[in-house]
Coordinates of C-alpha atoms and ligand atoms in Angstrom, one line a residue:
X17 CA 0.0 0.0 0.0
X18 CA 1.4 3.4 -1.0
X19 CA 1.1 5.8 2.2
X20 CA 1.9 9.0 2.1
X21 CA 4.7 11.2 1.9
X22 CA 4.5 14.3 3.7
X23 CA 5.9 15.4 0.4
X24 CA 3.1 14.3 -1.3
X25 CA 0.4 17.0 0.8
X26 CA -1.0 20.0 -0.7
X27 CA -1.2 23.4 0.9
X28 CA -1.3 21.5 4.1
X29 CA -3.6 18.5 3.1
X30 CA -3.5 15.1 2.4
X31 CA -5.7 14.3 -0.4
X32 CA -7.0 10.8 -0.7
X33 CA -8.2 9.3 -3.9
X34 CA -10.5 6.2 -5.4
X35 CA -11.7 5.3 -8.9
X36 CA -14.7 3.6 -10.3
X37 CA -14.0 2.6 -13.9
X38 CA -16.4 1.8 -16.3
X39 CA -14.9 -1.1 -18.7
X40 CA -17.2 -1.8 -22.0
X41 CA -16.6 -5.8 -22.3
X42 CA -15.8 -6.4 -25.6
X43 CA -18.8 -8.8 -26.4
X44 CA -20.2 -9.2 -30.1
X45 CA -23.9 -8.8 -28.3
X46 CA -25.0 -6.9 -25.5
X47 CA -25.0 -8.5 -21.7
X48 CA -28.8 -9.7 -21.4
X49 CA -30.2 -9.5 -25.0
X50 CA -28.8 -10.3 -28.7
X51 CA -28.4 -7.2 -30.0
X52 CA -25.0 -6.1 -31.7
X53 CA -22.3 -4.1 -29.8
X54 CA -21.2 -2.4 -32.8
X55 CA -19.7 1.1 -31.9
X56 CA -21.1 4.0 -34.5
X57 CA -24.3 3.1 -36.2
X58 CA -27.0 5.1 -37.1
X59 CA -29.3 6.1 -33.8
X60 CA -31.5 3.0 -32.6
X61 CA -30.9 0.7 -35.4
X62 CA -29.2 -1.9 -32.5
X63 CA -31.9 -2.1 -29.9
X64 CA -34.1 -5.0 -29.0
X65 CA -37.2 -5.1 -27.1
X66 CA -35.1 -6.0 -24.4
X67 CA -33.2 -3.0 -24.2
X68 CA -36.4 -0.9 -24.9
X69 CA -38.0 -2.5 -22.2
X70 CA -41.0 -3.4 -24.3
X71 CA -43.6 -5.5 -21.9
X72 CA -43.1 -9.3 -21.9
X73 CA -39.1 -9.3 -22.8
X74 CA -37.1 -10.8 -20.4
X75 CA -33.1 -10.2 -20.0
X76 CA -31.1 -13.4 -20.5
X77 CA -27.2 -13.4 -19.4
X78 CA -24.4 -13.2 -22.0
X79 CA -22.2 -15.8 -21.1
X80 CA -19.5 -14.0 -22.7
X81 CA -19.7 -10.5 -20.6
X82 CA -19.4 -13.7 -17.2
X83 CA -16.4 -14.8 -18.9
X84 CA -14.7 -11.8 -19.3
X85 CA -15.5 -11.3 -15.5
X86 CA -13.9 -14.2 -14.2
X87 CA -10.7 -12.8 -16.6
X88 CA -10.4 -10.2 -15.4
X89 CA -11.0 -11.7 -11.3
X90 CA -7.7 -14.0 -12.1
X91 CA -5.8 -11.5 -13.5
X92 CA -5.8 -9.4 -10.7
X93 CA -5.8 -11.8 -7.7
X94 CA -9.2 -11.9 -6.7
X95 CA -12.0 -14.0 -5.8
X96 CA -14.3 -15.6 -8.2
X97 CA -18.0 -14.9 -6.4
X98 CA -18.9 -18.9 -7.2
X99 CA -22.3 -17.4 -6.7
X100 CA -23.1 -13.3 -7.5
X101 CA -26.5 -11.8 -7.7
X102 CA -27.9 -9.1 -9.8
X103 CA -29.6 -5.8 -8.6
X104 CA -32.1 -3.4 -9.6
X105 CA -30.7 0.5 -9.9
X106 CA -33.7 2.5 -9.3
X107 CA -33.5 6.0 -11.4
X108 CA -35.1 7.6 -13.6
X109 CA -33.4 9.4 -16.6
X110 CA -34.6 9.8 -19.9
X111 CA -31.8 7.2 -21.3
X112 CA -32.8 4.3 -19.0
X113 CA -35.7 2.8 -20.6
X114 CA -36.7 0.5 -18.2
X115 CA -36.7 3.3 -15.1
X116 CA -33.7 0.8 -13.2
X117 CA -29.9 0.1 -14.6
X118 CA -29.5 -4.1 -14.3
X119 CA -26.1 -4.2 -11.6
X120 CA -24.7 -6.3 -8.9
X121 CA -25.0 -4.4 -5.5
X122 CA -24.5 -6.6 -2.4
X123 CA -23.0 -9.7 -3.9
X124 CA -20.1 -8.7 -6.9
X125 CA -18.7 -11.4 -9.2
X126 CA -15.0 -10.3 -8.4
X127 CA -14.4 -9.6 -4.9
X128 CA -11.1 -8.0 -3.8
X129 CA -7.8 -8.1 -6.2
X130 CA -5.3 -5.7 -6.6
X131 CA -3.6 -3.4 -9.5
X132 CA 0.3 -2.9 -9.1
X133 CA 2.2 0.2 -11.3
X134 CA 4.8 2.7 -10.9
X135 CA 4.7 5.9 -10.6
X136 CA 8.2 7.6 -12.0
X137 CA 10.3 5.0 -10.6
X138 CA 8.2 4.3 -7.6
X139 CA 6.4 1.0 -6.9
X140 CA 2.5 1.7 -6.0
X141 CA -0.4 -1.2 -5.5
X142 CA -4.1 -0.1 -5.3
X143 CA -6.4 -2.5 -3.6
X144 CA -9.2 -3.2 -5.5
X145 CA -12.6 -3.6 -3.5
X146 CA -14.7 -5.1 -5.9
X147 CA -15.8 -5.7 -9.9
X148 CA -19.5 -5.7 -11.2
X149 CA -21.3 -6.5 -14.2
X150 CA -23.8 -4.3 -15.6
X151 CA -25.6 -2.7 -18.4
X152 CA -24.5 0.6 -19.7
X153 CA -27.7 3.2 -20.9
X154 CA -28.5 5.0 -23.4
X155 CA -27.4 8.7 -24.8
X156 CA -29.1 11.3 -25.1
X157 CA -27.9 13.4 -28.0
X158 CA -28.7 17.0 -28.3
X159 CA -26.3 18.5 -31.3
X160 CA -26.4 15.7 -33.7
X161 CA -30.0 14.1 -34.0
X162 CA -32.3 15.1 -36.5
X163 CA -35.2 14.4 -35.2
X164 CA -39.3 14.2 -36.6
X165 CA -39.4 15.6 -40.4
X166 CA -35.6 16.5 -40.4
X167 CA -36.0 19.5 -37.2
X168 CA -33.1 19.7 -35.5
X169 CA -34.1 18.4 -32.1
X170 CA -33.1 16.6 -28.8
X171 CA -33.2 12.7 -28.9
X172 CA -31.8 9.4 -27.0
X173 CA -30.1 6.6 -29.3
X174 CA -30.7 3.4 -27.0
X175 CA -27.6 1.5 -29.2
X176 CA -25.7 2.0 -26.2
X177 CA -28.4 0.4 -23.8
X178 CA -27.7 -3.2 -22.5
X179 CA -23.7 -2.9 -23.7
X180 CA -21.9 -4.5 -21.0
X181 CA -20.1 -3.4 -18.3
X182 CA -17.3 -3.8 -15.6
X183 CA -17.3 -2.0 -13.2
X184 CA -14.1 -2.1 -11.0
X185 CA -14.2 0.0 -7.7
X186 CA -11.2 0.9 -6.0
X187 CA -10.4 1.3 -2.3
X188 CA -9.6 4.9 -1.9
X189 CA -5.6 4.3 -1.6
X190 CA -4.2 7.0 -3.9
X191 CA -3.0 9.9 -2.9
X192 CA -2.2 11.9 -5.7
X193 CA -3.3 13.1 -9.4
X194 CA -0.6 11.7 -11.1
X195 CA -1.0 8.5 -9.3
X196 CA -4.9 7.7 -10.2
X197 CA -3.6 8.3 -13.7
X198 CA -1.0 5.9 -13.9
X199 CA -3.2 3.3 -11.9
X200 CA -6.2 4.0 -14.4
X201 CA -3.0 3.3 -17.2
X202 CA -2.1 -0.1 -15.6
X203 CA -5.7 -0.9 -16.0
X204 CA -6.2 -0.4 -19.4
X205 CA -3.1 -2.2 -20.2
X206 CA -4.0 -5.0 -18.4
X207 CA -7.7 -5.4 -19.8
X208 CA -6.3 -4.6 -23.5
X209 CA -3.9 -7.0 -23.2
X210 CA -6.1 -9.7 -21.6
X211 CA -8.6 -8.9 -24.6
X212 CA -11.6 -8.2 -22.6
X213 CA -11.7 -4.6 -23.6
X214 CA -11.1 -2.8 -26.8
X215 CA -9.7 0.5 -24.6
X216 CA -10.8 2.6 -27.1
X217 CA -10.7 5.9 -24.8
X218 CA -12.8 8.3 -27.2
X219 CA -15.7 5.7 -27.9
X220 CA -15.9 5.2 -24.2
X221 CA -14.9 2.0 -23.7
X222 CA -12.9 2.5 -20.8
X223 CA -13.9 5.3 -18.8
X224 CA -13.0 7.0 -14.8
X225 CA -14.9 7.9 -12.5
X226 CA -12.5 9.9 -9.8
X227 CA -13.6 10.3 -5.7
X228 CA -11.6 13.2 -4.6
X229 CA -11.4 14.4 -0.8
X230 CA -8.7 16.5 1.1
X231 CA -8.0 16.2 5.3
X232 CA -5.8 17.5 7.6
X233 CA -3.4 14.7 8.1
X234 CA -4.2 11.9 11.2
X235 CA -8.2 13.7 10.4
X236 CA -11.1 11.4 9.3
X237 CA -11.6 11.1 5.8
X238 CA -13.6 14.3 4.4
X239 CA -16.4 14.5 2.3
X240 CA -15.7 13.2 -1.0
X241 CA -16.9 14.8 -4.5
X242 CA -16.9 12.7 -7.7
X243 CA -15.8 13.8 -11.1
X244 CA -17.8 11.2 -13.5
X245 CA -16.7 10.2 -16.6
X246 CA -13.2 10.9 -17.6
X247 CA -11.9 9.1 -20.3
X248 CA -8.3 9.9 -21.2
X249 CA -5.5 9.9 -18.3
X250 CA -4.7 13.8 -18.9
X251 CA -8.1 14.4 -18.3
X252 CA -7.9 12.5 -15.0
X253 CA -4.1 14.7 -14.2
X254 CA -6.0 18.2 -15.0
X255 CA -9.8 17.4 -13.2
X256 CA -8.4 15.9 -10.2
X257 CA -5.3 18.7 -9.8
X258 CA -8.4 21.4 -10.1
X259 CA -10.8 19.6 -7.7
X260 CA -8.1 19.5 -5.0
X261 CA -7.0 22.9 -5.3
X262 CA -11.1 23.7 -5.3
X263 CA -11.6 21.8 -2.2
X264 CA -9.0 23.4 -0.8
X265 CA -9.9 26.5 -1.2
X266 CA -13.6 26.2 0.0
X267 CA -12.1 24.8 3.5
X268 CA -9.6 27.6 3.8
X269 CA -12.8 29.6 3.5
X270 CA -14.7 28.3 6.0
X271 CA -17.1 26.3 4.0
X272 CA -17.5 22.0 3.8
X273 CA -17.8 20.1 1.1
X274 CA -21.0 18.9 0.0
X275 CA -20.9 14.9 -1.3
X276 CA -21.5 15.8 -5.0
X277 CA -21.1 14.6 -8.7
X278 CA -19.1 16.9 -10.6
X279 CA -18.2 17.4 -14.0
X280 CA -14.7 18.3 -15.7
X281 CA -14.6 20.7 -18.5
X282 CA -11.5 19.8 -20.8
X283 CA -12.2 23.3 -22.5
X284 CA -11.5 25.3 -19.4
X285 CA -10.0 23.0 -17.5
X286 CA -12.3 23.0 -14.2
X287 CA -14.9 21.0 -12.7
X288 CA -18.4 21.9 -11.7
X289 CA -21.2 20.7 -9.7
X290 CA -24.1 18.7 -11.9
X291 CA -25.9 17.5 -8.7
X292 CA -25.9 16.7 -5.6
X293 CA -24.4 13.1 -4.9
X294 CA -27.6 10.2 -4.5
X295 CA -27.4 8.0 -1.2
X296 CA -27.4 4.5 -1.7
X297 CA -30.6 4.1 -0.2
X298 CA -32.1 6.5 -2.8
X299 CA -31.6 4.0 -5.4
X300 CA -33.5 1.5 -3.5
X301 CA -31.6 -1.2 -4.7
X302 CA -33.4 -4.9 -4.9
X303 CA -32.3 -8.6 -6.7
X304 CA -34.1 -8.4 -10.0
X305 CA -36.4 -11.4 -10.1
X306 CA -35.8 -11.5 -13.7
X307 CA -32.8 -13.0 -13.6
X308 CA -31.1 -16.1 -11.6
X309 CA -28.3 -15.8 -9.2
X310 CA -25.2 -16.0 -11.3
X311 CA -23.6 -18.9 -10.4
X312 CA -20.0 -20.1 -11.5
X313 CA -19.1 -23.6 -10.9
X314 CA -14.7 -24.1 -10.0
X315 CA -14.5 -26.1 -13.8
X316 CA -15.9 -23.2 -15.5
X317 CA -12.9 -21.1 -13.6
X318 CA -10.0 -23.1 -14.5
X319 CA -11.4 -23.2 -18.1
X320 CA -10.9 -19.9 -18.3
X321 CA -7.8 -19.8 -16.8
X322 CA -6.5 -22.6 -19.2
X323 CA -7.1 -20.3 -22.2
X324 CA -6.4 -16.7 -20.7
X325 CA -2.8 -15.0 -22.0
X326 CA 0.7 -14.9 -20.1
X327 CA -0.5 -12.1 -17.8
X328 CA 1.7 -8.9 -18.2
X329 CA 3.5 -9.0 -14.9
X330 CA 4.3 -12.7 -15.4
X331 CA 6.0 -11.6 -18.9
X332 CA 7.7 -8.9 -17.2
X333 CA 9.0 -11.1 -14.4
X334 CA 10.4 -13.2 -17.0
X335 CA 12.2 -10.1 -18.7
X336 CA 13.7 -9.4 -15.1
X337 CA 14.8 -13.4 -14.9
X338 CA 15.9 -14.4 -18.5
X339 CA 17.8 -10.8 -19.3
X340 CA 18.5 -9.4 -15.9
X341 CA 16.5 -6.3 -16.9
X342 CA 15.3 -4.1 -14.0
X343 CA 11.9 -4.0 -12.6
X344 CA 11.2 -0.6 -13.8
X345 CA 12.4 -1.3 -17.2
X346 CA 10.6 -4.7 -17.1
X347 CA 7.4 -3.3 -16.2
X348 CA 7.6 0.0 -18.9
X349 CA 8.8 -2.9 -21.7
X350 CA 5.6 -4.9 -20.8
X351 CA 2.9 -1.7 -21.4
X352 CA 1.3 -3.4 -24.1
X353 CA 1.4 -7.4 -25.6
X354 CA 2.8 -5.2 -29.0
X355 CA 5.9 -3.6 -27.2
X356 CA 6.6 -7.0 -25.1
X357 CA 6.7 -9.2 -28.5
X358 CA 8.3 -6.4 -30.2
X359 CA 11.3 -6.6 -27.3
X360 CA 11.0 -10.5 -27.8
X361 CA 12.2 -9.9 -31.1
X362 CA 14.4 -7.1 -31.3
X363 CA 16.4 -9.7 -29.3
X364 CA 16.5 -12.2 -31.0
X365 CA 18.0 -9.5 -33.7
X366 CA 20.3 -7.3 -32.1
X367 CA 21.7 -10.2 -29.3
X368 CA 21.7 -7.2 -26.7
X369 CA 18.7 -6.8 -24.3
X370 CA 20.0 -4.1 -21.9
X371 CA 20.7 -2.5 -25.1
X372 CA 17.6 -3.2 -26.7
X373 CA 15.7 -1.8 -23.5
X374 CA 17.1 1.4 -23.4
X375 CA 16.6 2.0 -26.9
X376 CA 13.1 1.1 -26.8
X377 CA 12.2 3.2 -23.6
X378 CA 14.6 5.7 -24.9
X379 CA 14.9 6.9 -29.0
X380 CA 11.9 4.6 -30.1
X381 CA 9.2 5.5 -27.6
X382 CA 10.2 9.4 -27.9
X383 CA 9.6 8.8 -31.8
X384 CA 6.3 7.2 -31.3
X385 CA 5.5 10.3 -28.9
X386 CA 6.3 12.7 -31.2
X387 CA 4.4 11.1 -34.2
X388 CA 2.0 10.0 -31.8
X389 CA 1.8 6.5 -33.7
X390 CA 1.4 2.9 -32.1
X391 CA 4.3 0.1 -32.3
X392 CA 4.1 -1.6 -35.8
X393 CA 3.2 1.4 -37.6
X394 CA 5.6 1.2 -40.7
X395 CA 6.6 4.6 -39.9
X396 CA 8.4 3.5 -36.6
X397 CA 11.7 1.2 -37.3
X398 CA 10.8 -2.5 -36.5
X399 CA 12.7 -5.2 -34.9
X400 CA 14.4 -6.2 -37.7
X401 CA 15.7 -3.0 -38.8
X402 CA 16.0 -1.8 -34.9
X403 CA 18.2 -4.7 -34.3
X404 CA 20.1 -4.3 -37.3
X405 CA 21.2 -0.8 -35.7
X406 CA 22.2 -2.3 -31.9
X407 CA 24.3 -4.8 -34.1
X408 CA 26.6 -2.0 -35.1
X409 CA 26.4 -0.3 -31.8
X410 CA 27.1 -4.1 -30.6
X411 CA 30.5 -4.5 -32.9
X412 CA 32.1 -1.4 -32.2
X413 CA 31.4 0.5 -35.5
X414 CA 29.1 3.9 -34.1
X415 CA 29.1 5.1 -31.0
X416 CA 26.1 5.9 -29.3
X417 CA 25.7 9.2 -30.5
X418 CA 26.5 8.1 -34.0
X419 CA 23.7 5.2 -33.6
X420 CA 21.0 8.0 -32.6
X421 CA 22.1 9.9 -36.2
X422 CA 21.6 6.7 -38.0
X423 CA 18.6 6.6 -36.5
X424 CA 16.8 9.8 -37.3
X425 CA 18.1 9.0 -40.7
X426 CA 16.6 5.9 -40.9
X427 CA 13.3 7.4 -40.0
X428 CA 13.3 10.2 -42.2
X429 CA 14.2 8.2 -45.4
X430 CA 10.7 7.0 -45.5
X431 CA 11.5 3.2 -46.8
X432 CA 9.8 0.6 -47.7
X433 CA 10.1 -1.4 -44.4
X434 CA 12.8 -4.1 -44.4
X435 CA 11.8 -7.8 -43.0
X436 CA 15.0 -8.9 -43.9
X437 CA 18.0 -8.6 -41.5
X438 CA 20.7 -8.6 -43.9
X439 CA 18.9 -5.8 -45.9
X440 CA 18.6 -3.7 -42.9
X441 CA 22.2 -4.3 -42.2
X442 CA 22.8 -3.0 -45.6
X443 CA 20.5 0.0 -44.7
X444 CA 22.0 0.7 -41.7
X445 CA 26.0 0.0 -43.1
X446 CA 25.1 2.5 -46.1
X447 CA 24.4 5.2 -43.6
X448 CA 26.9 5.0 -41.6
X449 CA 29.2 5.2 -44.8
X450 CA 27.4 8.0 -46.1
X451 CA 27.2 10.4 -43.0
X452 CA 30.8 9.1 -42.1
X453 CA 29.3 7.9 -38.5
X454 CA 32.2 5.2 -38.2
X455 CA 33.8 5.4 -34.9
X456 CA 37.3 6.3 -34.9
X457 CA 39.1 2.9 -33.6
X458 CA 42.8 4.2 -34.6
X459 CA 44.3 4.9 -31.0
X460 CA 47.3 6.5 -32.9
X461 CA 44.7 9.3 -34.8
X462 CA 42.8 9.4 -31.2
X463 CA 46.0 9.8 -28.9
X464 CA 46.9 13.0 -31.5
X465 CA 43.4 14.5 -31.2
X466 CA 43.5 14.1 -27.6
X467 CA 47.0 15.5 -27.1
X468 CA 46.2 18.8 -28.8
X469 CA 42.7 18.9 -26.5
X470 CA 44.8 19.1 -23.4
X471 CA 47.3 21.2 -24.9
X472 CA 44.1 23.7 -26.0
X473 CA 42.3 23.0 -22.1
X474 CA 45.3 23.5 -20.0
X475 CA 42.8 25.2 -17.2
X476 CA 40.7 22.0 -16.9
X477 CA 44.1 19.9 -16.5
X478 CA 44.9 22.2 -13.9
X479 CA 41.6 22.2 -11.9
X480 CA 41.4 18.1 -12.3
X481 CA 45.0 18.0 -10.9
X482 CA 43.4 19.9 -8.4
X483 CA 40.6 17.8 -7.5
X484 CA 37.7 18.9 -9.3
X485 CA 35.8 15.4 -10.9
X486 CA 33.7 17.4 -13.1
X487 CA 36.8 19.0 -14.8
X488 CA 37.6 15.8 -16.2
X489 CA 34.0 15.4 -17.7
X490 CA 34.7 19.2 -19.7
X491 CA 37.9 17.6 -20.9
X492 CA 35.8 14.4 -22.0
X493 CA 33.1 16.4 -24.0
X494 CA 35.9 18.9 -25.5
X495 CA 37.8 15.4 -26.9
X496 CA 34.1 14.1 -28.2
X497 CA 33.6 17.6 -29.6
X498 CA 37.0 17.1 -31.6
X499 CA 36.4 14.3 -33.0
X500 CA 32.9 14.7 -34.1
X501 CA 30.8 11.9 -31.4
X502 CA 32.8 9.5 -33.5
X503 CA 35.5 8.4 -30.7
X504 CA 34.3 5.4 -28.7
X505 CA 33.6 7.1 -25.3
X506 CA 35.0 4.6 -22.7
X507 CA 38.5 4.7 -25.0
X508 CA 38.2 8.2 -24.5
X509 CA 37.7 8.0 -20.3
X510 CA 40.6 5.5 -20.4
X511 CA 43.0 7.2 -22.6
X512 CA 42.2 10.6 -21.2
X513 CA 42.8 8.8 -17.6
X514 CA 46.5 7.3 -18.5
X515 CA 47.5 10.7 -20.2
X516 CA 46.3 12.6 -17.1
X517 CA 47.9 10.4 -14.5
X518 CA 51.1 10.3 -16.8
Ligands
LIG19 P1 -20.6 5.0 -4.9 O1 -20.8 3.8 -5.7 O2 -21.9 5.6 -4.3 O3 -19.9 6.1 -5.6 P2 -18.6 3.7 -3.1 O4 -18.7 3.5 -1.7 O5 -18.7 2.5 -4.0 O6 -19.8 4.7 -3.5 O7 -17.3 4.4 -3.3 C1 -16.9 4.9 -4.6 C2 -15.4 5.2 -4.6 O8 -15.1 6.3 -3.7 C3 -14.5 4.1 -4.2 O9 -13.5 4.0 -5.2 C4 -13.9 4.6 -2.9 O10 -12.6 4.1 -2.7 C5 -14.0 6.1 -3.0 N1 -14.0 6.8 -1.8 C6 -14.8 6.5 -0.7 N2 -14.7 7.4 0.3 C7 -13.8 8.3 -0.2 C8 -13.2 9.5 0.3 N3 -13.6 10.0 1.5 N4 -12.3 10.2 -0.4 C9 -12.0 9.8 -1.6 N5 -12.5 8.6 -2.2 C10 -13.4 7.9 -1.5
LIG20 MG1 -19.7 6.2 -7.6

């Protein structure tokens, strides 16, 4: 459990954090009727009786949505409910047709479970409390719906009614906005990778719900506010940042909090009041006769189990084991199934893993930040052609600085991509040649250049002869300087070392 750090209070408070995250099961049909799950089709085209609520349909559960439950259960160290139970949510809102939301209230099918991530280089677990199924509503749409004879008008498209739903409730263990973000990011690479989610963040299919209160430290818990429906993890950074700081202020003034739903504007960047927060008696929750208790026998458990993926964190514990990477770098290699199997083979390419890590964490994910583009987009270097580079950084023939050149140069000559390692090789030999990257492996040509650098920094010779370290770093740079990043850095340090001592 993360406590925290007095370093980790604002203006004086200690703000405590927990997230309800709405997870849209990636089903074909919706969880208790047949009607596709297809995101974007035209308004009401993919609703049954059953999710209109028309008299005499009865809801029938999608064995798939169960599955996807008991994944997701085992995946995070949970307990299987062997028998869960499903609840009437009593509201009423133009979306919901049948005036209650199908849920599970006292009895959840995943009960417990946890969620470990990093934060910088920090190690943080959040304790889940439990997972539910349930049925998503419908939307009303107020821009974009033409409604009777054309007129622009207000309307609800029910395709979204009866869409699955996970809902997975955290205990309120974070304690800062930076860290509900990268929890909310180690979700959604866990439920992407296990394939029970598409995480498509703009469709909605993955979307956070943030409980935000401040206290005086060693003070009970205060009244919490809850910013519904955020669905990218900047969004989550900014709204929970302005809620504290809003809280805060309205305590400093003398006022309390009210418990309240609250909604974040990405447009100006604060959150405001929509309505006052519901009780959980005011939804005067009941079991829904419709529907039998949910029961899940121990064979239909282990079935799952048999055909569920290598889980992330057992992929990046065999990183740590088989190449003696680092848990950080472990973790940060495993952030999607793409980027682990792309480190698999980059491998098996370049013979390097350390190597291989850092460049993936390093040049290749700052290139797929700044293009903004996904692993296996042809613009981004692949294994082949990535391990074709580490090869000559492997052998001696660039330096590190000349392998980042070859780099950008291999991304900006817009290739056809090259499957083939001794094409690649041929890629990557060609440009060292023609941007003369080679690094300088005559010690004769590299004791000269080095001579003439002391002779030109006789002040830092003096001041290292004096005892100041970071002299000797100047007197590094200044010999890389001369010889153009070419010079292989640690023949530098030890050269430069002997002449100095000499
Ligand atoms: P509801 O479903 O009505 O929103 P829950 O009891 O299920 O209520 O809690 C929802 C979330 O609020 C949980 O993630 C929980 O950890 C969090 N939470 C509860 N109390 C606080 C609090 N005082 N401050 C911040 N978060 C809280
Ligand atoms: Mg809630």
């Amino acid at each position: 459990m993360s406590s925290p750090a007095s370093s980790l209070m604002v203006r004086g408070y200690e703000v405590v954090i927990g997230l309800e995250t709405h997870v849209q099961l990636s089903t074909q049909s919706k969880i208790f009727s047949g009607a596709s799950t297809q995101f974007g089709a035209e308004p009401n085209t993919q609703s049954c009786p059953v999710d209109l609520a028309l008299p005499g349909s009865l809801p029938v559960m999608n064995k798939g949505a169960v599955e996807r439950a008991i994944e997701f259960g085992l995946a995070v160290g949970a307990h299987v409910a062997p028998r869960s139970i499903f609840a009437r949510k009593n509201y009423f809102y133009p979306d919901l047709p049948k005036g209650y939301q199908i849920s599970q209230y006292e009895i959840p099918v995943v009960q417990g479970g946890s969620v470990s991530f990093f934060v910088g280089d920090q190690p943080h677990t959040v304790r889940l409390v439990r997972a539910h199924l349930e049925e998503d509503a419908g939307k009303s749409l107020h821009d974009d719906f033409s409604g009777w004879q054309g007129e622009k008008s207000s309307g609800i498209d029910l395709n979204r009614a009866g869409t699955p739903l996970l809902e997975i409730v955290t205990e309120p263990d974070m304690h800062a906005s930076v860290e509900a973000a990268e929890y909310a990011r180690a979700l959604h690479t866990l439920v992407v990778w296990l394939g029970i989610c598409d995480g498509n963040m703009q469709e909605g299919s993955f979307r956070c719900d943030v409980n935000v209160s401040v206290r005086r430290p060693g003070a009970p818990l205060g009244t919490r506010r809850e910013i519904k429906n955020l669905n990218s993890f900047k969004h989550i950074v900014q709204a929970t940042d302005f809620e504290i700081n809003w809280q805060i202020d309205e305590l400093e003034d003398g006022r309390a909090i009210q418990q309240a739903t609250v909604l974040f504007n990405p447009d100006t960047g604060e959150t405001r009041a929509m309505r006052t927060k519901e009780d959980a008696h005011d939804y005067r929750y009941f079991p829904d006769p419709d529907l039998p208790p949910l029961v899940i026998a121990p064979e239909w458990v282990e079935r799952v189990k048999a055909k569920m993926p290598e889980l992330p964190r057992a992929k990046a514990e065999s990183f740590e084991r088989d190449f003696g990477l680092s848990t950080y770098d472990s973790a940060m290699l495993t952030q999607s199934k793409e980027f682990a199997s792309y480190f698999d083979e980059l491998v098996k390419w370049s013979g390097e893993p350390k190597l291989s890590a850092n460049w993936m964490l390093g040049e290749l994910s700052a290139l797929m930040n700044k293009l903004q583009l996904p692993i296996g987009d042809p613009e981004i270097p692949n294994p082949v052609e990535l391990g074709a580079l580490i090869r000559r950084i492997k052998d001696g023939t660039i330096s590190n600085q000349g392998a980042k050149t070859t780099f950008q140069e291999l991304v900006s000559r817009k290739r056809a991509e090259l499957e083939n390692f001794a094409a690649a090789l041929a890629c990557v030999d060609a440009i060292i040649a023609e941007k003369d990257l080679k690094q300088m492996s005559d010690t004769g040509e590299l004791e000269r250049i080095l001579d003439e650098v002391l002779a030109a920094n006789a002040k830092s010779v003096e001041e290292f002869r004096a005892g100041k370290d970071k002299a000797f770093n100047a007197l590094v740079g200044q010999a890389m300087k001369a010889t153009k990043g070419k010079a292989n850095p640690s023949a530098v340090n030890e050269l430069l070392k002997k002449k100095l001592a000499g």
